[in-house]
Amino acid sequence: MSWPRLKSYSGLHLRRIALPLGGIGTGTLCVGGRGDFKRFELVNRPALGFTPANTFFALRTSDGTSTFCRALEGPIAPEDFEGVAGSRAANHGLPRFQAATFHAAYPLAEVELSDAKCPLDVTLQAFNPFVVGNVHDSAWPVAIVRFVLHNPTQTRVSTSVCGSFENFLGTDGVQSGPRGNFNSLEKLNGGVALVARSTALPVESPLYGTFALGLLEDSVKTTHRTSWVNRSWGDTLLDFWDDFSSDGQLEERPRDEQKTPMGSLCAQIELAPDETRTLTFAFAWHFPNRQSWTPDGKASPAPDAPGTWGNAQGGEIVGNAYTQRFVDALDVLVKLEPRLPELERQTVAFARAFYESDVPDELKEAAGFNLSTLRSPTVMQTRDGHFWAWEGMGENFGSCFGSCTHVWNYETATANLFPSIARDWRDIEFRHMSDKHGHMSFRVAQPLEKARQAWMAAAADGQMGCIVKVFREWKQSGDDWWLTELWPHIKRSLEFCWIASGWDADKDGVMEGCQHNTMDVEYFGPNPQMQGWYLAALKATEEMARAVGDSLFASDCGRLFKSGQSWMVANLWNGEYFEQQIRPTHIIAPGLRHDMGTANLNEPDFQIGSGCLIDQLIGVLLARSCGLGALLPLDIERQTLLSVHKYNSRSPIGAHFNHMRSYALGDESAVVMATWPRGRRPLRPFPYFNEAMTGFEYALAAHLLYAGEWEAGCEVTRNVRSRYDGRARNPFNEAECGRHYGRALASWTLLLAWTGFEWDARTCVMRVRTSVGPATWFWSIGTAWGTISQKEGDIEVEVLGGSLPEFSVELGNGDIFDFPAVEAE
């Protein structure tokens, strides 16, 4: 099966590449730019630098006159040659192919390997199933590795491919437990697997689990080793290489008393002239005992403290949902084998429809490649079926626990690709993170019974964003029962704004109080960022109130929206952008102030003041993407975005002073968080004002696209993605406060903005903007997905997954087209 390709990398642009190959909530390992496998983050915690020893694939060929034997990897970059005892690169002494090219269309990765002495054309393919709308089929704990081998010569070539790995059981890459490891060869339905187990780990240990390497081929000759010989001075690897390179087969070795024995599985085939064959391997794993990120229901005091938010041994076991479906790693492979063709077909169908759509490449790259975060250790699903997310990950700890509402506000991918995840998060936020007064903690503890024990602060943006998102989930699903069940919680959440000494204590539609927010500080006084969120929440609640029959509350929300909107324009708009009015107060309701903000309430630090903030209209953007329409006059909205682009863009960023974290450097271009083009900068603005962070940049870019500023939106996106070029940074890992950061999934909004896509399940209406010329675009609501094409006034909708009832398509110019019910073939 041919795979689509969006972007290719070679040379030094391979060095940083690490494409995650795990499923949703399963942990992951990565394929590197040169075809190496690394970052085995499988055992329920981040472990950035962990790669089990001697884990690689190797190729041997013989045409009867010459022999070729190499690791199935491209060359090591010169930057990795030096170390105190030589190169620190994994398996650095193995002979490798002369060149490699990495082709990506996440979740698909292909590595073309070339060497003048190799008689074969060799391509490595790697992926994990990605099935839109189907979490189970997107949560396989596997990394599928296929080698496509073509013989372009006129001579028959005997070919062997061997995969090797260390039985690493007993460590999660950071901490270690007892070792009593062994490997065994097991039969699959058609193929075979080498399974790693341990006799020393108690079944309740967080380190307990199994790992396997399977060969998913029948009628293929195989040889194997369950262990390598135990010798000093590097001769363990020498013995393996001598054995494999001599004839392309393996001879078993005695187990000895190795604590972490190596295992190898070898396949041998014959390739006739001009013949192409494939060999499909798969890594599989099963580690059931995930620990809570809040041991004893409490948060750790600092990210690098002992017991780092549940990653230390001894915390409560919350488990993994994926391990409920399988007995062990062997069972994963047994169940994968018959399903793999269909899983691959659906994965490739999604990638082809998405990456071959008529959308600028930079937008597809940003939206598509960042989906890897959903399948990194950032996101988890515990054995009770609930989904959770760190903000991101440190090297070996989760970076900020709690499915943080003010960070995950920015992402739109789950609602459109996996709505069951989005709806589960809404259920947790309103049923468990909120109290009877409507106070919503912006972080949640594990397990769910302890949801509010670890964090008692509410975030104004986080709470208002959750109201807008629950509207979105209802609108896209049309589930009136679900809305009715949640309505009392939603209503209290908005009413919480009006408590004494709260965010809008005088109930005038303007947030004036102490407002904790995603800048990790409190704003004092009206400001565009929180006011935009508030307006969006009022608008969303008005619609939901009418739907459940609460007309009085709906009218109240509508009145406050109009009042707040007009006040915001009249008092915060300076002709170019919106400013903050700083209003100190000592009277603050409980649960609104966290300990990271100002210590001086008379003259509070960490404010915006007259500054031009990059995401000052983020709530307005989310409202647009959810189908709530424009919250502000369009000319003012557009001018604000152009002002942000004008004043906050930095090219090159190297001329810009930054006292905090650097996510853009040197000749790179970026949009910084805030500037003060009219002067009057506070002595100590909010902490991150000099930084440039991709999630915020994507939000700006998407909003520019909604405003019709096509080139500006694409430029901002291009500049971000040029920084993640494989040489400077990993294209599949955008960092903020941690790697694989959740806010970067704001990138999916770029697709919504470019196409103008909306779906309203209540009326069965799909909306897209009118294209200029023929265009085919990808669309998805999770329960259905496909493409929509416009050509010469005609519309064609193709459903490639799921089904739609009778529906209409409404174009931006007002044209409406009716379609019958349709189901994917």
PDB file of N, CA and C in Angstrom, residues 539-605:
ATOM      1  N   LYS A 539     -22.388  34.015  25.570  1.00  0.00           N
ATOM      2  CA  LYS A 539     -23.072  33.697  24.318  1.00  0.00           C
ATOM      3  C   LYS A 539     -23.422  32.212  24.258  1.00  0.00           C
ATOM      4  N   ALA A 540     -22.481  31.361  24.637  1.00  0.00           N
ATOM      5  CA  ALA A 540     -22.721  29.917  24.611  1.00  0.00           C
ATOM      6  C   ALA A 540     -23.809  29.524  25.600  1.00  0.00           C
ATOM      7  N   THR A 541     -23.765  30.103  26.791  1.00  0.00           N
ATOM      8  CA  THR A 541     -24.754  29.756  27.813  1.00  0.00           C
ATOM      9  C   THR A 541     -26.145  30.234  27.412  1.00  0.00           C
ATOM     10  N   GLU A 542     -26.213  31.360  26.765  1.00  0.00           N
ATOM     11  CA  GLU A 542     -27.514  31.840  26.282  1.00  0.00           C
ATOM     12  C   GLU A 542     -28.164  30.808  25.360  1.00  0.00           C
ATOM     13  N   GLU A 543     -27.378  30.270  24.424  1.00  0.00           N
ATOM     14  CA  GLU A 543     -27.931  29.275  23.497  1.00  0.00           C
ATOM     15  C   GLU A 543     -28.317  27.993  24.226  1.00  0.00           C
ATOM     16  N   MET A 544     -27.458  27.549  25.145  1.00  0.00           N
ATOM     17  CA  MET A 544     -27.779  26.312  25.869  1.00  0.00           C
ATOM     18  C   MET A 544     -28.991  26.499  26.762  1.00  0.00           C
ATOM     19  N   ALA A 545     -29.120  27.663  27.392  1.00  0.00           N
ATOM     20  CA  ALA A 545     -30.266  27.925  28.257  1.00  0.00           C
ATOM     21  C   ALA A 545     -31.571  27.862  27.472  1.00  0.00           C
ATOM     22  N   ARG A 546     -31.586  28.443  26.277  1.00  0.00           N
ATOM     23  CA  ARG A 546     -32.794  28.381  25.456  1.00  0.00           C
ATOM     24  C   ARG A 546     -33.116  26.939  25.078  1.00  0.00           C
ATOM     25  N   ALA A 547     -32.075  26.139  24.818  1.00  0.00           N
ATOM     26  CA  ALA A 547     -32.299  24.755  24.402  1.00  0.00           C
ATOM     27  C   ALA A 547     -32.920  23.914  25.511  1.00  0.00           C
ATOM     28  N   VAL A 548     -32.593  24.217  26.775  1.00  0.00           N
ATOM     29  CA  VAL A 548     -33.157  23.438  27.888  1.00  0.00           C
ATOM     30  C   VAL A 548     -34.407  24.091  28.458  1.00  0.00           C
ATOM     31  N   GLY A 549     -34.839  25.189  27.872  1.00  0.00           N
ATOM     32  CA  GLY A 549     -36.071  25.825  28.313  1.00  0.00           C
ATOM     33  C   GLY A 549     -35.932  26.822  29.437  1.00  0.00           C
ATOM     34  N   ASP A 550     -34.705  27.243  29.726  1.00  0.00           N
ATOM     35  CA  ASP A 550     -34.479  28.224  30.792  1.00  0.00           C
ATOM     36  C   ASP A 550     -34.410  29.614  30.150  1.00  0.00           C
ATOM     37  N   SER A 551     -35.559  30.127  29.730  1.00  0.00           N
ATOM     38  CA  SER A 551     -35.586  31.354  28.944  1.00  0.00           C
ATOM     39  C   SER A 551     -35.178  32.582  29.751  1.00  0.00           C
ATOM     40  N   LEU A 552     -35.508  32.611  31.040  1.00  0.00           N
ATOM     41  CA  LEU A 552     -35.125  33.759  31.866  1.00  0.00           C
ATOM     42  C   LEU A 552     -33.606  33.867  31.976  1.00  0.00           C
ATOM     43  N   PHE A 553     -32.950  32.729  32.196  1.00  0.00           N
ATOM     44  CA  PHE A 553     -31.493  32.754  32.303  1.00  0.00           C
ATOM     45  C   PHE A 553     -30.878  33.111  30.956  1.00  0.00           C
ATOM     46  N   ALA A 554     -31.462  32.610  29.881  1.00  0.00           N
ATOM     47  CA  ALA A 554     -30.969  32.946  28.545  1.00  0.00           C
ATOM     48  C   ALA A 554     -31.037  34.450  28.315  1.00  0.00           C
ATOM     49  N   SER A 555     -32.138  35.055  28.693  1.00  0.00           N
ATOM     50  CA  SER A 555     -32.282  36.501  28.523  1.00  0.00           C
ATOM     51  C   SER A 555     -31.256  37.252  29.357  1.00  0.00           C
ATOM     52  N   ASP A 556     -31.017  36.766  30.571  1.00  0.00           N
ATOM     53  CA  ASP A 556     -30.024  37.389  31.448  1.00  0.00           C
ATOM     54  C   ASP A 556     -28.642  37.342  30.797  1.00  0.00           C
ATOM     55  N   CYS A 557     -28.299  36.183  30.236  1.00  0.00           N
ATOM     56  CA  CYS A 557     -26.993  36.029  29.577  1.00  0.00           C
ATOM     57  C   CYS A 557     -26.899  36.946  28.360  1.00  0.00           C
ATOM     58  N   GLY A 558     -27.984  37.033  27.585  1.00  0.00           N
ATOM     59  CA  GLY A 558     -27.977  37.902  26.414  1.00  0.00           C
ATOM     60  C   GLY A 558     -27.800  39.359  26.788  1.00  0.00           C
ATOM     61  N   ARG A 559     -28.449  39.785  27.880  1.00  0.00           N
ATOM     62  CA  ARG A 559     -28.312  41.166  28.345  1.00  0.00           C
ATOM     63  C   ARG A 559     -26.880  41.463  28.775  1.00  0.00           C
ATOM     64  N   LEU A 560     -26.298  40.526  29.534  1.00  0.00           N
ATOM     65  CA  LEU A 560     -24.921  40.728  30.007  1.00  0.00           C
ATOM     66  C   LEU A 560     -23.933  40.709  28.848  1.00  0.00           C
ATOM     67  N   PHE A 561     -24.185  39.849  27.860  1.00  0.00           N
ATOM     68  CA  PHE A 561     -23.301  39.818  26.687  1.00  0.00           C
ATOM     69  C   PHE A 561     -23.287  41.174  25.997  1.00  0.00           C
ATOM     70  N   LYS A 562     -24.439  41.733  25.740  1.00  0.00           N
ATOM     71  CA  LYS A 562     -24.503  43.027  25.048  1.00  0.00           C
ATOM     72  C   LYS A 562     -23.851  44.121  25.877  1.00  0.00           C
ATOM     73  N   SER A 563     -24.110  44.090  27.168  1.00  0.00           N
ATOM     74  CA  SER A 563     -23.512  45.099  28.046  1.00  0.00           C
ATOM     75  C   SER A 563     -22.001  44.969  28.078  1.00  0.00           C
ATOM     76  N   GLY A 564     -21.508  43.737  28.227  1.00  0.00           N
ATOM     77  CA  GLY A 564     -20.065  43.514  28.295  1.00  0.00           C
ATOM     78  C   GLY A 564     -19.373  43.816  26.987  1.00  0.00           C
ATOM     79  N   GLN A 565     -20.016  43.477  25.884  1.00  0.00           N
ATOM     80  CA  GLN A 565     -19.421  43.745  24.575  1.00  0.00           C
ATOM     81  C   GLN A 565     -19.272  45.238  24.334  1.00  0.00           C
ATOM     82  N   SER A 566     -20.339  45.984  24.565  1.00  0.00           N
ATOM     83  CA  SER A 566     -20.275  47.424  24.308  1.00  0.00           C
ATOM     84  C   SER A 566     -19.291  48.109  25.250  1.00  0.00           C
ATOM     85  N   TRP A 567     -19.229  47.663  26.514  1.00  0.00           N
ATOM     86  CA  TRP A 567     -18.282  48.255  27.455  1.00  0.00           C
ATOM     87  C   TRP A 567     -16.843  47.969  27.026  1.00  0.00           C
ATOM     88  N   MET A 568     -16.593  46.757  26.591  1.00  0.00           N
ATOM     89  CA  MET A 568     -15.238  46.377  26.176  1.00  0.00           C
ATOM     90  C   MET A 568     -14.757  47.244  25.019  1.00  0.00           C
ATOM     91  N   VAL A 569     -15.607  47.430  24.024  1.00  0.00           N
ATOM     92  CA  VAL A 569     -15.221  48.236  22.868  1.00  0.00           C
ATOM     93  C   VAL A 569     -15.048  49.705  23.270  1.00  0.00           C
ATOM     94  N   ALA A 570     -15.938  50.197  24.115  1.00  0.00           N
ATOM     95  CA  ALA A 570     -15.896  51.614  24.491  1.00  0.00           C
ATOM     96  C   ALA A 570     -14.740  51.944  25.423  1.00  0.00           C
ATOM     97  N   ASN A 571     -14.294  50.982  26.234  1.00  0.00           N
ATOM     98  CA  ASN A 571     -13.349  51.310  27.298  1.00  0.00           C
ATOM     99  C   ASN A 571     -11.971  50.653  27.172  1.00  0.00           C
ATOM    100  N   LEU A 572     -11.846  49.557  26.450  1.00  0.00           N
ATOM    101  CA  LEU A 572     -10.547  48.879  26.338  1.00  0.00           C
ATOM    102  C   LEU A 572      -9.913  49.033  24.962  1.00  0.00           C
ATOM    103  N   TRP A 573     -10.687  49.354  23.943  1.00  0.00           N
ATOM    104  CA  TRP A 573     -10.167  49.508  22.575  1.00  0.00           C
ATOM    105  C   TRP A 573      -9.468  50.863  22.448  1.00  0.00           C
ATOM    106  N   ASN A 574      -8.215  50.839  21.964  1.00  0.00           N
ATOM    107  CA  ASN A 574      -7.459  52.091  21.841  1.00  0.00           C
ATOM    108  C   ASN A 574      -7.300  52.542  20.391  1.00  0.00           C
ATOM    109  N   GLY A 575      -8.065  51.950  19.517  1.00  0.00           N
ATOM    110  CA  GLY A 575      -7.984  52.298  18.095  1.00  0.00           C
ATOM    111  C   GLY A 575      -7.149  51.331  17.301  1.00  0.00           C
ATOM    112  N   GLU A 576      -6.290  50.568  17.999  1.00  0.00           N
ATOM    113  CA  GLU A 576      -5.464  49.561  17.337  1.00  0.00           C
ATOM    114  C   GLU A 576      -5.649  48.174  17.943  1.00  0.00           C
ATOM    115  N   TYR A 577      -5.751  48.128  19.244  1.00  0.00           N
ATOM    116  CA  TYR A 577      -5.908  46.861  19.946  1.00  0.00           C
ATOM    117  C   TYR A 577      -6.540  47.146  21.303  1.00  0.00           C
ATOM    118  N   PHE A 578      -6.740  46.098  22.093  1.00  0.00           N
ATOM    119  CA  PHE A 578      -7.390  46.259  23.391  1.00  0.00           C
ATOM    120  C   PHE A 578      -6.340  46.287  24.508  1.00  0.00           C
ATOM    121  N   GLU A 579      -6.576  47.134  25.516  1.00  0.00           N
ATOM    122  CA  GLU A 579      -5.681  47.265  26.661  1.00  0.00           C
ATOM    123  C   GLU A 579      -6.377  46.771  27.932  1.00  0.00           C
ATOM    124  N   GLN A 580      -5.601  46.692  28.997  1.00  0.00           N
ATOM    125  CA  GLN A 580      -6.125  46.352  30.322  1.00  0.00           C
ATOM    126  C   GLN A 580      -6.245  47.608  31.171  1.00  0.00           C
ATOM    127  N   GLN A 581      -7.324  47.696  31.935  1.00  0.00           N
ATOM    128  CA  GLN A 581      -7.425  48.687  33.006  1.00  0.00           C
ATOM    129  C   GLN A 581      -7.031  47.996  34.311  1.00  0.00           C
ATOM    130  N   ILE A 582      -5.928  48.396  34.890  1.00  0.00           N
ATOM    131  CA  ILE A 582      -5.462  47.763  36.128  1.00  0.00           C
ATOM    132  C   ILE A 582      -6.217  48.354  37.310  1.00  0.00           C
ATOM    133  N   ARG A 583      -6.907  47.497  38.058  1.00  0.00           N
ATOM    134  CA  ARG A 583      -7.698  47.946  39.213  1.00  0.00           C
ATOM    135  C   ARG A 583      -7.331  47.088  40.424  1.00  0.00           C
ATOM    136  N   PRO A 584      -6.431  47.548  41.261  1.00  0.00           N
ATOM    137  CA  PRO A 584      -6.051  46.768  42.448  1.00  0.00           C
ATOM    138  C   PRO A 584      -7.247  46.543  43.368  1.00  0.00           C
ATOM    139  N   THR A 585      -7.247  45.416  44.045  1.00  0.00           N
ATOM    140  CA  THR A 585      -8.277  45.141  45.042  1.00  0.00           C
ATOM    141  C   THR A 585      -7.723  44.233  46.124  1.00  0.00           C
ATOM    142  N   HIS A 586      -8.178  44.445  47.337  1.00  0.00           N
ATOM    143  CA  HIS A 586      -7.821  43.567  48.447  1.00  0.00           C
ATOM    144  C   HIS A 586      -8.945  42.592  48.756  1.00  0.00           C
ATOM    145  N   ILE A 587     -10.078  42.829  48.147  1.00  0.00           N
ATOM    146  CA  ILE A 587     -11.260  42.014  48.459  1.00  0.00           C
ATOM    147  C   ILE A 587     -11.395  40.946  47.381  1.00  0.00           C
ATOM    148  N   ILE A 588     -10.977  39.737  47.719  1.00  0.00           N
ATOM    149  CA  ILE A 588     -10.914  38.641  46.750  1.00  0.00           C
ATOM    150  C   ILE A 588     -11.623  37.429  47.336  1.00  0.00           C
ATOM    151  N   ALA A 589     -12.571  36.904  46.614  1.00  0.00           N
ATOM    152  CA  ALA A 589     -13.309  35.729  47.078  1.00  0.00           C
ATOM    153  C   ALA A 589     -12.367  34.534  47.205  1.00  0.00           C
ATOM    154  N   PRO A 590     -12.646  33.624  48.132  1.00  0.00           N
ATOM    155  CA  PRO A 590     -11.808  32.417  48.280  1.00  0.00           C
ATOM    156  C   PRO A 590     -11.770  31.605  46.984  1.00  0.00           C
ATOM    157  N   GLY A 591     -10.612  31.024  46.709  1.00  0.00           N
ATOM    158  CA  GLY A 591     -10.470  30.137  45.568  1.00  0.00           C
ATOM    159  C   GLY A 591     -10.169  30.824  44.261  1.00  0.00           C
ATOM    160  N   LEU A 592      -9.896  32.136  44.292  1.00  0.00           N
ATOM    161  CA  LEU A 592      -9.610  32.863  43.052  1.00  0.00           C
ATOM    162  C   LEU A 592      -8.138  33.239  42.902  1.00  0.00           C
ATOM    163  N   ARG A 593      -7.389  33.127  43.962  1.00  0.00           N
ATOM    164  CA  ARG A 593      -6.002  33.586  43.928  1.00  0.00           C
ATOM    165  C   ARG A 593      -5.070  32.429  44.230  1.00  0.00           C
ATOM    166  N   HIS A 594      -4.057  32.258  43.380  1.00  0.00           N
ATOM    167  CA  HIS A 594      -3.054  31.220  43.581  1.00  0.00           C
ATOM    168  C   HIS A 594      -1.759  31.884  44.032  1.00  0.00           C
ATOM    169  N   ASP A 595      -0.797  31.096  44.486  1.00  0.00           N
ATOM    170  CA  ASP A 595       0.400  31.658  45.115  1.00  0.00           C
ATOM    171  C   ASP A 595       1.513  32.016  44.130  1.00  0.00           C
ATOM    172  N   MET A 596       1.230  31.997  42.817  1.00  0.00           N
ATOM    173  CA  MET A 596       2.265  32.330  41.833  1.00  0.00           C
ATOM    174  C   MET A 596       2.191  33.785  41.387  1.00  0.00           C
ATOM    175  N   GLY A 597       1.163  34.507  41.815  1.00  0.00           N
ATOM    176  CA  GLY A 597       0.959  35.875  41.354  1.00  0.00           C
ATOM    177  C   GLY A 597       1.606  36.923  42.241  1.00  0.00           C
ATOM    178  N   THR A 598       1.093  38.121  42.158  1.00  0.00           N
ATOM    179  CA  THR A 598       1.701  39.258  42.854  1.00  0.00           C
ATOM    180  C   THR A 598       1.580  39.116  44.369  1.00  0.00           C
ATOM    181  N   ALA A 599       2.561  39.657  45.052  1.00  0.00           N
ATOM    182  CA  ALA A 599       2.492  39.725  46.514  1.00  0.00           C
ATOM    183  C   ALA A 599       1.977  41.083  46.973  1.00  0.00           C
ATOM    184  N   ASN A 600       1.960  42.045  46.062  1.00  0.00           N
ATOM    185  CA  ASN A 600       1.579  43.419  46.397  1.00  0.00           C
ATOM    186  C   ASN A 600       0.213  43.715  45.784  1.00  0.00           C
ATOM    187  N   LEU A 601      -0.828  43.743  46.594  1.00  0.00           N
ATOM    188  CA  LEU A 601      -2.173  43.991  46.088  1.00  0.00           C
ATOM    189  C   LEU A 601      -2.461  45.472  45.891  1.00  0.00           C
ATOM    190  N   ASN A 602      -1.621  46.337  46.419  1.00  0.00           N
ATOM    191  CA  ASN A 602      -1.808  47.767  46.210  1.00  0.00           C
ATOM    192  C   ASN A 602      -1.373  48.189  44.808  1.00  0.00           C
ATOM    193  N   GLU A 603      -0.245  47.665  44.367  1.00  0.00           N
ATOM    194  CA  GLU A 603       0.269  47.918  43.018  1.00  0.00           C
ATOM    195  C   GLU A 603       0.685  46.571  42.431  1.00  0.00           C
ATOM    196  N   PRO A 604      -0.276  45.800  41.957  1.00  0.00           N
ATOM    197  CA  PRO A 604       0.005  44.413  41.568  1.00  0.00           C
ATOM    198  C   PRO A 604       0.992  44.295  40.410  1.00  0.00           C
ATOM    199  N   ASP A 605       1.916  43.384  40.578  1.00  0.00           N
ATOM    200  CA  ASP A 605       2.827  43.024  39.485  1.00  0.00           C
ATOM    201  C   ASP A 605       2.108  42.100  38.503  1.00  0.00           C
TER     202      ASP A 605
END
